[in-house]
Amino acid sequence: MRRLLVALLAGAWVATLLALVLPLPIALAGGRIGTEAATPVFFGAWLMLSGALYASGTALRMGVYALRSSAIILLVMALFAAWPPVDATLVGLAVGSAILALAQGWVAQRLLAAASAAGTRRGRQ
Amino acid sequence: MHRDRVAALYDVHSWAGVMFSVLVMIVCASGAIAVFGEEIDHWSNPALRVASDAPARIDADQALQRLSAAAPIDAGGSASMSLPHRLQGYYSMPFPTRHERLDRLYLDATSGELLPPRQSYLFWYLRHLHVRLLSDWNGRLFVGLVGIAMLLSVVTGLLIHKHLFRDLLRMRWKFGDGGRTLMSELHKWVGAWGLLFHLMIALTGTWLALEGYVSAAIRAAIDAGPETPHVAVDDRPATMTSLAPLLLRAPSAIPGLQPTYVDLDRWGMADATVTIAGDLPGTLVQHGMARVRYNAVSGALLEVRDARTRGFWAQLRAALEPLHYGYYGGLGLKLVYLLLGMMPALLSLTGALIWFDRRARLRGGRGSGDGRTAGPPS
């Protein structure tokens, strides 16, 4: 139950971002996306991501995978925002997304390092 | 506080948090990102990215003429035209299409050319996820329940927290016991820093979500203002006055008004009216709530609706949305809203983990006869 809840929570965060970014190439390529398009993307991504995260193992591992996945999505978002032609708003979005991505990557790294140090300590004891 | 009372509050805090943790995560994460909704809309619609800082060479009358040529307004009908503002360097007008229930026409305010159709509604996805969990069927009710659960969590969290000020300044990255201490530290630290903000977000969000379910009488009492002047029905065709002079006059009726759209009612008839609505930047008044209504034939002023001059409850109601979405300030405030808005998502995760660990310890404790883990945390 604990792992399932963590998987649903982590999956929801990644799916929220994914449903924002996944349809975007269509719009940037000149296509049209209707108002209802993101609904199946969000719920589909949430289900699949939660399942994949649940299968990945411990809550720590799920957290690290979710943080890294969302960091990658945010970096893709930053790349799309920085795609020319750009204006000040888009540069701001690109920089903001990149900072948020790096922050999540850092937290994931920090969690792994702390868990690894704790494991080493337990091993020594 | 008595130990039993603390234990009861702790139970309410835990259950409200855990039961709604997934919904809190979705509503808060999408809401935090939706603070940058205008920027996301600008980003995801390249065809509508016309320079918003260029001078608008097309006035409202020319824009209305060109837009209504593409989407005619019936004689005596209604229409709404959005004016160029903030990141939107275009006029726009809604019209029904086969593909969408309501699409919009866009007109470049500088060149006067019709723009291609909108490419995406990704901002609306975020907004709908935040406001109604993408569900038209009582989605707002569920979001309102999330707000009530958040309120319960915040208030009970405050009551059971013994060292609020100490925890503001202390955060230990300790992972030694399988992450339990880290989760607990993060939960208390984030909760302490976001306390007032989360209380405000939960209060405003709950009202905004459940407002539609609240009795019409209460809403009418809150919105009570001066009587709307009655315009006698007159079906004779008439020549409409120009919009541009009315747009210039509107800020003298409501100081600080930045018009964002015009509503045309009974257009083309002798009893037609024009309502100019807009924003009051830097004030706690909801976007589009400040309105001036004119007679569309004579240009006579009919009505002024400025929330700042109305009663306390109406002013409070007008302040709820800007307080909730943080659009009364600049970019710095939006960043603060993004960061603090993400915190409940983190709190729901750490809170759920703490709750599961405590249950596991309790089960282990009962098995070994160790009753010390049964009480709420200090």
Coordinates of C-alpha atoms in Angstrom, one line a residue, chain A residues 1-2 5-6 8-10 12-13 15-17 19-21 23-24 27-36 38-39 42-43 46 59-60 76-78 80-83 85-87 89-90 93 100 106-107 110-111 114-115 118 121-122, chain B residues 18 21-23 25-26 29-30 33 36 38-40 42-46 49 87 99-101 103 117-126 128-129 133-134 136 173-178 182-183 338-339 342 345 348-349 352-353 356-357:
Chain A
M1 CA 0.0 0.0 0.0
R2 CA 2.8 2.4 0.9
L5 CA 0.7 5.5 -2.8
V6 CA 4.2 6.7 -3.4
L8 CA 0.7 7.3 -7.6
L9 CA 2.0 10.5 -6.0
A10 CA 5.3 10.4 -8.0
A12 CA 1.0 12.2 -10.8
W13 CA 3.8 14.8 -10.7
A15 CA 2.3 12.9 -15.7
T16 CA 1.3 16.5 -15.0
L17 CA 4.5 17.7 -16.8
A19 CA 0.8 16.0 -20.6
L20 CA 2.1 19.6 -20.9
V21 CA 5.1 18.7 -23.0
P23 CA 1.5 17.3 -27.3
L24 CA 3.7 20.4 -27.8
A27 CA 1.6 22.7 -31.9
L28 CA 5.2 23.9 -32.6
A29 CA 5.1 22.1 -35.9
G30 CA 2.0 24.1 -36.8
G31 CA -0.7 21.4 -36.0
R32 CA -3.7 21.9 -33.7
I33 CA -4.5 20.3 -30.4
G34 CA -8.1 20.5 -29.1
T35 CA -9.1 21.3 -25.6
E36 CA -9.7 17.6 -24.7
A38 CA -4.4 16.5 -22.8
T39 CA -7.0 14.6 -20.8
F42 CA -2.6 12.9 -18.5
F43 CA -4.6 9.9 -17.3
W46 CA -0.3 8.7 -14.9
A59 CA 10.1 4.2 -2.4
L60 CA 13.5 5.8 -2.6
V76 CA 12.9 19.2 -22.9
M77 CA 10.5 22.0 -22.0
A78 CA 13.4 24.4 -21.7
F80 CA 11.3 23.9 -26.7
A81 CA 11.0 27.3 -25.1
A82 CA 14.5 28.3 -26.3
W83 CA 13.7 27.2 -29.8
P85 CA 12.2 32.6 -32.7
V86 CA 12.3 33.5 -29.0
D87 CA 11.3 36.6 -26.9
T89 CA 9.1 35.5 -22.0
L90 CA 10.3 32.4 -23.7
L93 CA 10.5 30.1 -19.3
L100 CA 13.8 23.6 -11.8
W106 CA 20.3 17.7 -7.4
V107 CA 17.6 16.5 -4.9
R110 CA 21.3 14.1 -2.7
L111 CA 18.8 11.4 -1.8
A114 CA 22.4 10.1 1.7
A115 CA 20.9 6.6 1.3
A118 CA 23.5 5.4 5.5
R121 CA 27.4 3.2 7.9
R122 CA 25.1 0.2 8.5
Chain B
V18 CA -3.3 10.6 3.6
S21 CA -2.7 13.0 -0.7
V22 CA -2.9 12.0 -4.4
L23 CA -5.5 14.7 -5.1
M25 CA -0.5 16.4 -5.2
I26 CA -2.4 16.8 -8.5
A29 CA 1.3 20.7 -8.7
S30 CA -1.0 21.8 -11.5
I33 CA 2.6 25.6 -12.7
F36 CA 2.6 30.8 -15.3
E38 CA -0.2 33.1 -19.6
E39 CA 3.5 32.4 -20.4
I40 CA 2.7 28.7 -21.2
H42 CA 2.2 32.2 -25.2
W43 CA 4.8 29.4 -25.6
S44 CA 2.5 26.7 -26.8
N45 CA 0.9 28.9 -29.5
P46 CA 3.6 30.1 -31.9
R49 CA 3.0 35.2 -30.8
L87 CA 1.3 39.0 -23.6
H99 CA -14.3 21.1 -33.9
E100 CA -14.5 23.0 -30.6
R101 CA -17.6 24.1 -28.7
D103 CA -13.3 28.7 -30.9
P117 CA -6.3 29.6 -35.5
R118 CA -5.0 28.8 -32.0
Q119 CA -2.8 25.7 -32.0
S120 CA -3.2 24.4 -28.5
Y121 CA -5.0 24.7 -25.2
L122 CA -2.3 23.4 -23.0
F123 CA -2.7 26.2 -20.5
W124 CA -6.4 25.2 -20.3
Y125 CA -5.4 21.6 -19.6
L126 CA -3.4 22.8 -16.5
H128 CA -8.9 22.4 -15.8
L129 CA -6.7 19.9 -14.0
L133 CA -9.5 17.5 -12.2
L134 CA -10.3 17.4 -15.9
D136 CA -17.0 18.3 -15.9
W173 CA 19.6 15.9 6.1
K174 CA 19.8 12.7 8.2
F175 CA 19.1 9.4 6.4
G176 CA 20.3 6.9 8.9
D177 CA 17.0 5.2 9.8
G178 CA 15.8 4.4 6.3
L182 CA 14.6 13.0 6.8
M183 CA 10.9 12.7 5.9
L338 CA 5.4 28.5 -7.8
L339 CA 7.7 27.4 -5.0
M342 CA 4.7 23.0 -4.9
A345 CA 2.7 18.3 -3.0
S348 CA 1.5 15.0 0.9
L349 CA 4.4 12.7 -0.1
A352 CA 2.1 9.7 3.6
L353 CA 5.5 8.2 4.2
F356 CA 2.9 4.4 6.8
D357 CA 6.1 4.2 8.8

